[in-house]
Tab-separated table of C-alpha atoms in Angstrom:
chain	number	residue	atom	x	y	z
A	304	UNK	CA	29.337	5.152	49.262
A	305	UNK	CA	32.673	6.818	48.549
A	306	UNK	CA	33.954	5.366	45.309
A	307	UNK	CA	37.607	6.063	44.545
A	308	UNK	CA	37.683	5.215	40.842
A	309	UNK	CA	40.575	3.023	39.700
A	310	UNK	CA	42.081	2.892	43.198
A	311	UNK	CA	43.295	-0.692	42.982
A	312	UNK	CA	46.575	-1.508	41.255
A	313	UNK	CA	49.153	-4.185	40.627
A	314	UNK	CA	52.436	-4.606	42.466
A	315	UNK	CA	54.851	-2.000	41.117
A	316	UNK	CA	58.600	-2.754	40.933
A	317	UNK	CA	59.489	0.905	41.600
A	318	UNK	CA	57.507	0.635	44.862
A	319	UNK	CA	59.290	-2.576	45.955
A	320	UNK	CA	56.424	-4.687	44.669
A	321	UNK	CA	53.740	-2.791	46.553
A	322	UNK	CA	50.727	-1.068	45.047
A	323	UNK	CA	50.530	2.748	45.161
A	324	UNK	CA	47.810	2.398	47.814
A	325	UNK	CA	50.013	0.143	49.958
A	326	UNK	CA	52.932	2.544	49.593
A	327	UNK	CA	50.882	5.661	50.315
A	328	UNK	CA	50.569	7.299	53.746
A	329	UNK	CA	46.823	6.978	54.424
A	330	UNK	CA	46.136	7.592	58.132
A	331	UNK	CA	42.444	8.463	57.666
A	332	UNK	CA	41.598	5.487	55.472
A	333	UNK	CA	43.525	3.252	57.869
A	334	UNK	CA	41.537	4.603	60.832
A	335	UNK	CA	38.309	3.847	58.995
A	336	UNK	CA	39.488	0.310	58.265
A	337	UNK	CA	40.288	-0.134	61.958
A	338	UNK	CA	36.769	1.012	62.915
A	339	UNK	CA	34.859	-1.238	60.566
A	340	UNK	CA	34.517	-4.402	58.568
A	341	UNK	CA	36.809	-4.999	55.608
A	342	UNK	CA	37.111	-7.155	52.543
A	343	UNK	CA	37.779	-7.199	48.838
A	344	UNK	CA	35.328	-6.340	46.076
A	345	UNK	CA	35.050	-7.392	42.458
A	346	UNK	CA	31.975	-6.501	40.411
A	347	UNK	CA	31.991	-9.838	38.601
A	348	UNK	CA	34.893	-12.327	38.473
A	349	UNK	CA	38.426	-11.979	39.791
A	350	UNK	CA	40.848	-11.306	36.980
A	351	UNK	CA	38.172	-9.766	34.747
A	352	UNK	CA	39.161	-6.219	33.762
A	353	UNK	CA	36.092	-4.036	34.129
A	354	UNK	CA	35.206	-0.645	32.630
A	355	UNK	CA	33.931	1.900	35.124
A	356	UNK	CA	30.381	2.154	33.784
A	357	UNK	CA	29.743	-1.608	33.821
A	358	UNK	CA	31.459	-2.023	37.194
A	359	UNK	CA	29.200	0.675	38.664
A	360	UNK	CA	26.122	-0.928	37.111
A	361	UNK	CA	26.946	-4.254	38.772
A	362	UNK	CA	27.957	-2.700	42.091
A	363	UNK	CA	24.610	-0.905	42.212
A	364	UNK	CA	22.951	-4.301	42.038
A	365	UNK	CA	21.961	-4.710	38.385
A	366	UNK	CA	22.554	-7.631	36.021
A	367	UNK	CA	25.086	-7.491	33.207
A	368	UNK	CA	22.487	-8.716	30.702
A	369	UNK	CA	20.458	-5.541	31.339
A	370	UNK	CA	23.344	-3.112	30.760
A	371	UNK	CA	22.246	-0.546	28.145
A	372	UNK	CA	25.745	0.255	26.864
A	373	UNK	CA	28.113	3.123	27.524
A	374	UNK	CA	27.231	4.977	24.339
A	375	UNK	CA	23.637	5.344	25.467
A	376	UNK	CA	24.543	6.249	29.062
A	377	UNK	CA	27.039	8.916	28.028
A	378	UNK	CA	24.538	10.430	25.599
A	379	UNK	CA	21.956	10.510	28.390
A	380	UNK	CA	24.420	12.218	30.702
A	381	UNK	CA	25.154	14.852	28.052
A	382	UNK	CA	21.438	15.518	27.418
A	383	UNK	CA	21.646	14.061	23.914
A	384	UNK	CA	18.254	12.403	23.372
A	385	UNK	CA	18.344	8.786	22.243
A	386	UNK	CA	14.871	7.533	21.370
A	387	UNK	CA	13.571	3.983	21.513
A	388	UNK	CA	15.141	1.967	18.697
A	389	UNK	CA	18.043	4.374	18.138
A	390	UNK	CA	21.695	3.527	18.838
A	391	UNK	CA	24.424	5.685	20.369
A	392	UNK	CA	28.161	4.971	20.140
A	393	UNK	CA	31.219	6.670	21.540
A	394	UNK	CA	33.187	8.173	18.656
A	395	UNK	CA	36.426	10.110	18.349
A	396	UNK	CA	38.708	11.549	15.720
A	397	UNK	CA	41.956	9.617	15.315
A	398	UNK	CA	45.317	9.918	13.616
A	399	UNK	CA	46.052	6.935	11.365
A	400	UNK	CA	48.663	5.900	8.823
A	401	UNK	CA	48.123	3.639	5.786
A	402	UNK	CA	49.537	0.130	5.603
A	403	UNK	CA	48.416	-1.780	2.548
A	404	UNK	CA	44.631	-1.968	2.529
A	405	UNK	CA	44.428	-1.080	6.225
A	406	UNK	CA	44.807	2.027	8.341
A	407	UNK	CA	46.875	1.820	11.509
A	408	UNK	CA	46.142	3.801	14.667
A	409	UNK	CA	48.966	6.248	15.353
A	410	UNK	CA	47.439	8.507	18.009
A	411	UNK	CA	44.083	8.134	19.765
A	412	UNK	CA	44.249	11.632	21.212
A	413	UNK	CA	46.092	13.696	18.579
A	414	UNK	CA	46.956	17.291	19.474
A	415	UNK	CA	44.548	19.693	17.782
A	416	UNK	CA	43.210	23.205	18.307
A	417	UNK	CA	39.445	23.587	18.858
A	418	UNK	CA	38.797	25.354	15.548
A	419	UNK	CA	40.508	22.689	13.428
A	420	UNK	CA	38.751	19.971	15.386
A	421	UNK	CA	35.329	21.514	14.834
A	422	UNK	CA	35.897	22.015	11.094
A	423	UNK	CA	36.901	18.372	10.657
A	424	UNK	CA	33.974	17.157	12.751
A	425	UNK	CA	31.581	19.183	10.585
A	426	UNK	CA	32.907	17.373	7.510
A	427	UNK	CA	31.618	14.020	8.786
A	428	UNK	CA	28.564	15.188	10.716
A	429	UNK	CA	25.872	13.498	8.622
A	430	UNK	CA	25.685	10.350	6.541
A	431	UNK	CA	22.853	8.240	5.174
A	432	UNK	CA	22.788	4.799	3.571
A	433	UNK	CA	20.316	1.892	3.246
A	434	UNK	CA	17.743	3.769	5.287
A	435	UNK	CA	20.136	4.361	8.192
A	436	UNK	CA	20.869	7.936	9.214
A	437	UNK	CA	24.082	8.758	11.081
A	438	UNK	CA	24.797	11.962	12.974
A	439	UNK	CA	28.049	12.868	14.736
A	440	UNK	CA	27.544	15.013	17.855
A	441	UNK	CA	30.763	16.600	19.210
A	442	UNK	CA	31.053	16.429	23.006
A	443	UNK	CA	34.468	17.979	23.636
A	444	UNK	CA	37.859	17.858	21.949
A	445	UNK	CA	38.139	14.979	19.480
A	446	UNK	CA	35.316	13.087	21.195
A	447	UNK	CA	31.671	12.762	20.269
A	448	UNK	CA	28.552	10.636	20.223
A	449	UNK	CA	27.461	8.893	17.033
A	450	UNK	CA	23.679	8.594	16.723
A	451	UNK	CA	22.163	5.961	14.413
A	452	UNK	CA	18.515	6.040	13.366
A	453	UNK	CA	16.544	3.537	11.303
A	454	UNK	CA	16.558	-0.253	11.468
A	455	UNK	CA	19.647	-0.400	13.679
A	456	UNK	CA	21.022	-2.475	16.546
A	457	UNK	CA	23.594	-1.976	19.309
A	458	UNK	CA	24.729	-5.585	18.822
A	459	UNK	CA	27.893	-4.637	16.920
A	460	UNK	CA	31.623	-4.586	17.653
A	461	UNK	CA	33.987	-1.625	18.065
A	462	UNK	CA	36.144	-0.132	15.337
A	463	UNK	CA	38.593	1.746	17.599
A	464	UNK	CA	41.496	-0.589	18.505
A	465	UNK	CA	42.556	1.747	21.374
A	466	UNK	CA	46.234	0.734	21.182
A	467	UNK	CA	48.616	2.513	18.743
A	468	UNK	CA	50.129	0.267	16.105
A	469	UNK	CA	46.962	-1.754	15.647
A	470	UNK	CA	44.661	-1.489	12.598
A	471	UNK	CA	41.216	0.046	12.807
A	472	UNK	CA	38.733	-2.789	13.092
A	473	UNK	CA	35.928	-3.863	10.834
A	474	UNK	CA	32.567	-3.574	12.576
A	475	UNK	CA	30.860	-6.964	12.886
A	476	UNK	CA	27.615	-8.219	14.467
A	477	UNK	CA	28.189	-9.479	17.999
A	478	UNK	CA	27.877	-13.159	18.822
A	479	UNK	CA	24.183	-13.959	18.988
A	480	UNK	CA	23.366	-11.131	16.564
A	481	UNK	CA	24.815	-12.592	13.350
A	482	UNK	CA	21.352	-13.526	12.103
A	483	UNK	CA	19.746	-10.253	13.169
A	484	UNK	CA	19.176	-8.212	9.980
A	485	UNK	CA	19.329	-4.966	11.968
A	486	UNK	CA	22.780	-5.804	13.377
A	487	UNK	CA	24.013	-6.929	9.954
A	488	UNK	CA	22.796	-3.678	8.383
A	489	UNK	CA	24.219	-1.575	11.234
A	490	UNK	CA	27.657	-3.152	10.809
A	491	UNK	CA	27.586	-2.705	7.028
A	492	UNK	CA	26.538	0.945	7.170
A	493	UNK	CA	29.028	1.777	9.933
A	494	UNK	CA	31.887	0.268	7.924
A	495	UNK	CA	30.871	2.278	4.865
A	496	UNK	CA	30.637	5.419	6.982
A	497	UNK	CA	34.066	4.899	8.548
A	498	UNK	CA	35.699	4.432	5.137
A	499	UNK	CA	33.891	7.562	3.900
A	500	UNK	CA	35.113	9.496	6.968
A	501	UNK	CA	38.723	8.455	6.356
A	502	UNK	CA	38.639	9.487	2.704
A	503	UNK	CA	37.062	12.870	3.453
A	504	UNK	CA	39.367	13.680	6.346
A	505	UNK	CA	42.594	12.356	4.864
A	506	UNK	CA	42.382	14.690	1.861
A	507	UNK	CA	41.094	17.713	3.752
A	508	UNK	CA	43.228	20.868	3.277
A	509	UNK	CA	43.638	21.231	7.045
A	510	UNK	CA	45.309	17.837	7.227
A	511	UNK	CA	47.567	18.729	4.328
A	512	UNK	CA	48.643	21.789	6.326
A	513	UNK	CA	49.182	19.666	9.436
A	514	UNK	CA	51.466	17.305	7.534
A	515	UNK	CA	53.504	20.221	6.223
A	516	UNK	CA	53.821	21.538	9.786
A	517	UNK	CA	55.013	18.194	11.117
A	518	UNK	CA	51.731	17.439	12.917
A	519	UNK	CA	49.956	14.080	12.631
A	520	UNK	CA	46.865	14.204	10.415
A	521	UNK	CA	43.476	13.782	12.025
A	522	UNK	CA	42.121	11.482	9.388
A	523	UNK	CA	39.835	8.792	10.761
A	524	UNK	CA	36.967	8.141	13.136
A	525	UNK	CA	36.857	5.318	15.677
A	526	UNK	CA	33.731	3.976	17.371
A	527	UNK	CA	33.090	1.818	20.409
A	528	UNK	CA	30.611	0.699	23.090
A	529	UNK	CA	27.309	0.895	21.240
A	530	UNK	CA	24.231	1.224	23.413
A	531	UNK	CA	20.494	1.752	23.274
A	532	UNK	CA	17.676	2.611	25.639
A	533	UNK	CA	16.455	-0.152	27.942
A	534	UNK	CA	13.795	-0.218	30.604
A	535	UNK	CA	15.479	-0.664	33.979
A	536	UNK	CA	13.933	-1.091	37.407
A	537	UNK	CA	14.389	2.284	39.143
A	538	UNK	CA	16.961	2.223	41.942
A	539	UNK	CA	14.401	3.268	44.560
A	540	UNK	CA	11.980	0.542	43.508
A	541	UNK	CA	14.728	-2.074	43.387
A	542	UNK	CA	16.434	-1.267	46.698
A	543	UNK	CA	13.963	0.918	48.584
A	544	UNK	CA	16.472	3.791	48.749
A	545	UNK	CA	16.264	7.323	47.373
A	546	UNK	CA	19.518	7.638	45.465
A	547	UNK	CA	21.825	10.517	44.557
A	548	UNK	CA	25.097	10.564	42.615
A	549	UNK	CA	27.774	13.251	43.023
A	550	UNK	CA	30.162	12.917	40.078
A	551	UNK	CA	32.001	15.003	37.508
A	552	UNK	CA	31.712	12.781	34.414
A	553	UNK	CA	28.765	12.500	32.002
A	554	UNK	CA	28.863	8.707	32.157
A	555	UNK	CA	27.867	8.785	35.844
A	556	UNK	CA	25.220	11.443	35.278
A	557	UNK	CA	23.767	9.224	32.573
A	558	UNK	CA	23.925	6.104	34.718
A	559	UNK	CA	22.181	7.881	37.585
A	560	UNK	CA	19.434	9.161	35.294
A	561	UNK	CA	18.956	5.741	33.705
A	562	UNK	CA	18.413	4.292	37.200
A	563	UNK	CA	16.115	7.088	38.340
A	564	UNK	CA	18.659	8.517	40.789
A	565	UNK	CA	19.289	12.217	41.274
A	566	UNK	CA	22.358	13.185	39.235
A	567	UNK	CA	24.242	16.128	40.762
A	568	UNK	CA	27.044	17.262	38.418
A	569	UNK	CA	30.158	18.589	40.153
A	570	UNK	CA	33.360	19.930	38.634
A	571	UNK	CA	36.966	18.827	38.947
A	572	UNK	CA	39.184	21.749	39.928
A	573	UNK	CA	42.527	20.003	39.515
A	574	UNK	CA	42.816	19.681	43.301
A	575	UNK	CA	41.621	16.129	44.143
A	576	UNK	CA	41.763	16.761	47.905
A	577	UNK	CA	39.503	19.813	47.725
A	578	UNK	CA	37.133	18.198	45.237
A	579	UNK	CA	36.547	15.080	47.337
A	580	UNK	CA	36.278	17.073	50.551
A	581	UNK	CA	33.618	19.345	49.035
A	582	UNK	CA	31.658	16.343	47.756
A	583	UNK	CA	31.757	14.611	51.131
A	584	UNK	CA	30.443	17.734	52.876
A	585	UNK	CA	27.682	18.045	50.287
A	586	UNK	CA	26.800	14.371	50.676
A	587	UNK	CA	26.564	14.569	54.460
A	588	UNK	CA	24.090	17.423	54.188
A	589	UNK	CA	21.851	15.690	51.636
A	590	UNK	CA	19.419	14.254	54.162
A	591	UNK	CA	16.573	13.907	51.645
A	592	UNK	CA	18.373	10.884	50.215
A	593	UNK	CA	19.035	7.412	51.624
A	594	UNK	CA	21.919	6.390	49.339
A	595	UNK	CA	24.572	8.798	48.086
A	596	UNK	CA	27.259	7.850	45.579
A	597	UNK	CA	30.332	10.106	46.000
A	598	UNK	CA	32.709	9.670	43.091
A	599	UNK	CA	36.208	10.836	42.206
A	600	UNK	CA	38.069	9.880	39.045
A	601	UNK	CA	41.422	11.123	40.397
A	602	UNK	CA	43.118	7.733	41.144
A	603	UNK	CA	42.123	6.351	37.746
A	604	UNK	CA	43.424	9.394	35.892
A	605	UNK	CA	46.668	9.289	37.892
A	606	UNK	CA	47.152	5.614	37.022
A	607	UNK	CA	46.667	6.328	33.319
A	608	UNK	CA	49.792	8.516	33.409
A	609	UNK	CA	51.661	5.238	34.059
A	610	UNK	CA	53.519	6.852	36.961
A	611	UNK	CA	53.075	4.874	40.222
A	612	UNK	CA	54.620	7.708	42.253
A	613	UNK	CA	52.050	10.160	40.926
A	614	UNK	CA	49.190	7.792	41.760
A	615	UNK	CA	50.593	7.409	45.268
A	616	UNK	CA	50.586	11.214	45.730
A	617	UNK	CA	47.000	11.493	44.502
A	618	UNK	CA	45.890	8.752	46.907
A	619	UNK	CA	47.516	10.643	49.783
A	620	UNK	CA	45.635	13.790	48.777
A	621	UNK	CA	42.351	11.862	48.768
A	622	UNK	CA	43.177	10.405	52.179
A	623	UNK	CA	43.537	13.919	53.571
A	624	UNK	CA	40.047	14.692	52.253
A	625	UNK	CA	38.671	11.570	53.960
A	626	UNK	CA	39.391	13.235	57.296
A	627	UNK	CA	35.983	14.905	56.841
A	628	UNK	CA	34.267	11.551	57.312
A	629	UNK	CA	35.928	11.098	60.714
A	630	UNK	CA	34.762	14.555	61.791
A	631	UNK	CA	31.159	14.142	60.620
A	632	UNK	CA	29.929	10.738	59.493
A	633	UNK	CA	31.709	8.288	61.779
A	634	UNK	CA	29.754	8.016	64.994
A	635	UNK	CA	26.521	9.300	63.440
A	636	UNK	CA	24.020	6.466	63.991
A	637	UNK	CA	22.164	7.479	60.823
A	638	UNK	CA	25.211	6.978	58.573
A	639	UNK	CA	26.628	3.821	57.055
A	640	UNK	CA	29.926	4.695	55.371
A	641	UNK	CA	31.164	2.482	52.530
A	642	UNK	CA	34.579	3.129	50.971
A	643	UNK	CA	35.661	1.174	47.910
A	644	UNK	CA	36.516	1.339	44.215
A	645	UNK	CA	35.096	0.041	40.954
A	646	UNK	CA	38.193	-1.601	39.465
A	647	UNK	CA	41.978	-1.696	39.447
A	648	UNK	CA	43.900	0.590	37.093
A	649	UNK	CA	47.545	-0.433	36.722
A	650	UNK	CA	50.013	2.460	36.885
A	651	UNK	CA	52.495	0.651	34.615
A	652	UNK	CA	52.232	-1.688	31.660
A	653	UNK	CA	49.981	-1.610	28.608
A	654	UNK	CA	46.573	-2.505	30.078
A	655	UNK	CA	43.888	0.156	30.483
A	656	UNK	CA	42.330	-1.568	33.517
A	657	UNK	CA	43.265	-4.843	35.205
A	658	UNK	CA	41.195	-7.514	36.887
A	659	UNK	CA	42.376	-7.564	40.511
A	660	UNK	CA	40.002	-7.024	43.413
A	661	UNK	CA	39.769	-3.669	45.207
A	662	UNK	CA	39.620	-2.910	48.955
A	663	UNK	CA	36.278	-2.457	50.681
A	664	UNK	CA	35.564	-0.938	54.095
A	665	UNK	CA	32.167	-0.503	55.792
A	666	UNK	CA	31.774	1.570	58.958
A	667	UNK	CA	28.509	1.979	60.849
A	668	UNK	CA	26.575	1.355	64.033
A	669	UNK	CA	25.636	-2.253	63.166
A	670	UNK	CA	28.795	-3.212	61.311
A	671	UNK	CA	31.008	-5.911	62.783
A	672	UNK	CA	34.536	-4.815	63.612
A	673	UNK	CA	37.392	-7.008	62.442
A	674	UNK	CA	41.138	-6.855	63.089
A	675	UNK	CA	42.225	-5.045	59.911
A	676	UNK	CA	44.088	-1.797	60.596
A	677	UNK	CA	45.183	-0.694	57.124
A	678	UNK	CA	43.134	0.091	54.041
A	679	UNK	CA	44.734	-1.496	50.988
A	680	UNK	CA	44.412	-4.409	48.587
A	681	UNK	CA	46.392	-6.831	50.779
A	682	UNK	CA	45.391	-5.982	54.366
A	683	UNK	CA	41.680	-5.779	53.542
A	684	UNK	CA	41.851	-9.375	52.281
A	685	UNK	CA	42.126	-10.422	55.947
A	686	UNK	CA	38.845	-8.751	56.859
A	687	UNK	CA	35.563	-10.316	57.927
A	688	UNK	CA	33.727	-9.380	54.735
A	689	UNK	CA	35.892	-11.691	52.629
A	690	UNK	CA	35.328	-11.446	48.882
A	691	UNK	CA	32.234	-9.486	47.892
A	692	UNK	CA	30.964	-9.767	44.329
A	693	UNK	CA	28.638	-7.585	42.284
A	694	UNK	CA	25.186	-7.081	43.718
A	695	UNK	CA	26.134	-8.641	47.082
A	696	UNK	CA	27.264	-5.178	48.138
A	697	UNK	CA	23.740	-3.733	47.961
A	698	UNK	CA	22.374	-6.609	50.060
A	699	UNK	CA	25.076	-5.940	52.677
A	700	UNK	CA	24.238	-2.246	52.656
A	701	UNK	CA	20.554	-2.968	53.284
A	702	UNK	CA	21.442	-5.372	56.075
A	703	UNK	CA	23.679	-2.868	57.867
A	704	UNK	CA	20.995	-0.183	57.391
A	705	UNK	CA	18.495	-2.438	59.209
A	706	UNK	CA	16.331	-2.634	56.081
A	707	UNK	CA	16.913	-6.123	54.668
A	708	UNK	CA	13.898	-8.258	53.831
A	709	UNK	CA	13.664	-11.782	55.264
A	710	UNK	CA	13.819	-14.045	52.224
A	711	UNK	CA	10.645	-16.075	51.780
A	712	UNK	CA	8.269	-13.379	53.003
A	713	UNK	CA	5.770	-12.397	50.334
A	714	UNK	CA	4.448	-8.931	51.162
A	715	UNK	CA	4.409	-7.765	47.537
A	716	UNK	CA	3.766	-9.364	44.123
A	717	UNK	CA	7.433	-8.937	43.161
A	718	UNK	CA	10.042	-10.035	45.731
A	719	UNK	CA	12.161	-7.144	46.998
A	720	UNK	CA	15.388	-7.034	48.976
A	721	UNK	CA	14.067	-4.482	51.483
A	722	UNK	CA	11.378	-4.585	54.131
A	723	UNK	CA	7.792	-3.737	53.182
A	724	UNK	CA	8.631	-3.948	49.472
A	725	UNK	CA	5.730	-2.800	47.326
A	726	UNK	CA	3.037	-3.892	49.758
A	727	UNK	CA	-0.550	-2.644	49.729
A	728	UNK	CA	-2.521	-2.188	52.979
A	729	UNK	CA	-5.756	-4.076	53.435
A	730	UNK	CA	-8.859	-1.891	53.171
A	731	UNK	CA	-11.610	-2.581	55.710
A	732	UNK	CA	-13.796	0.537	55.410
A	733	UNK	CA	-16.733	-0.211	53.127
A	734	UNK	CA	-15.733	-3.811	52.562
A	735	UNK	CA	-18.453	-6.453	52.347
A	736	UNK	CA	-18.860	-8.970	55.121
A	737	UNK	CA	-18.914	-12.607	54.078
A	738	UNK	CA	-20.101	-15.722	55.843
A	739	UNK	CA	-18.501	-16.317	59.232
A	740	UNK	CA	-18.313	-20.067	58.799
A	741	UNK	CA	-20.616	-23.003	58.427
């Protein structure tokens, strides 16, 4: 499954109303579309803007109610242990300005040298109140993981507003957690900690020097996406497939590990064509696995520059890399090739992600062939797959791999989607003989 992160987009005026994918020259992706079965994919509901980690979780066939939270998954990917009952949140240093009793986000990614960043992070590394212990673990630049220990809950809101000009938010218990004393305490302690962080950082000598030098102070901490450990059905047990993930971001390493898949970290070189090509070659040679997730963040990162032309160029580079699939995978009876994305990332406007569907192409020996000849958000809508949602994709994959279970058969105590689920063979050696009738 080749997942081109953030590939989908909205119509862009500078591209005559087309998306960057529509406007791009993509001969290899178009050939694949012409060889297979096409459609549109949305992990949940059309129009719902999805984050990558949740979109992946749903695409891999899991339920939203079981999602453990990005904070936990990212910590897991970074080898930061989060024990049962502990909570992990994404956290980052911010630049804020005062406005009355509030502090307003000025820059979410303020420019800072590594030494200054580390000194400021050390200032807020540990905090304790009401039996809750908080530890800030730096993970790179202004970013980190906040670990909470004690009687805590992940059922709390974010404090980072993400958009400049908005005030930092008070942490509150989530709906359904208002009566949970752990969530109430977690919110209270986090709010106290965030105020304490602001006061310590705002008066720090390094920030006084930054102000004198015309640099924005780094004087607050923002948190988001709390998570905690949850027991999940391993991917192999759930779908009968030995899974591997080739990705360059800790969030995908953590997701793979949480699902019992093999996480293979790869690096981004700055050359999206080379990176994807190398990953595809590695994936094709990984014959010890049945399901391989090949990921690139390049389209998403290009869209976040808010330059549709740049995203178009990146898509064309990725298309050149996809030529490898035509040379190796297509025509191999042992390979089902799935090409799609997790969500749309608009390359203009204020939104981080948007809620439109993304194109989906499946190519393999048993796959029907429709009349679509171009791979993009509009042409793929005419394909035979139609609209595919969430976990439907995994059922389609099993079907095209000749492994789907006939619904209603009961060969194992727990129903499975694949043939010969968790069955147990009958033992006849040494068994006792009963009456043969009466």
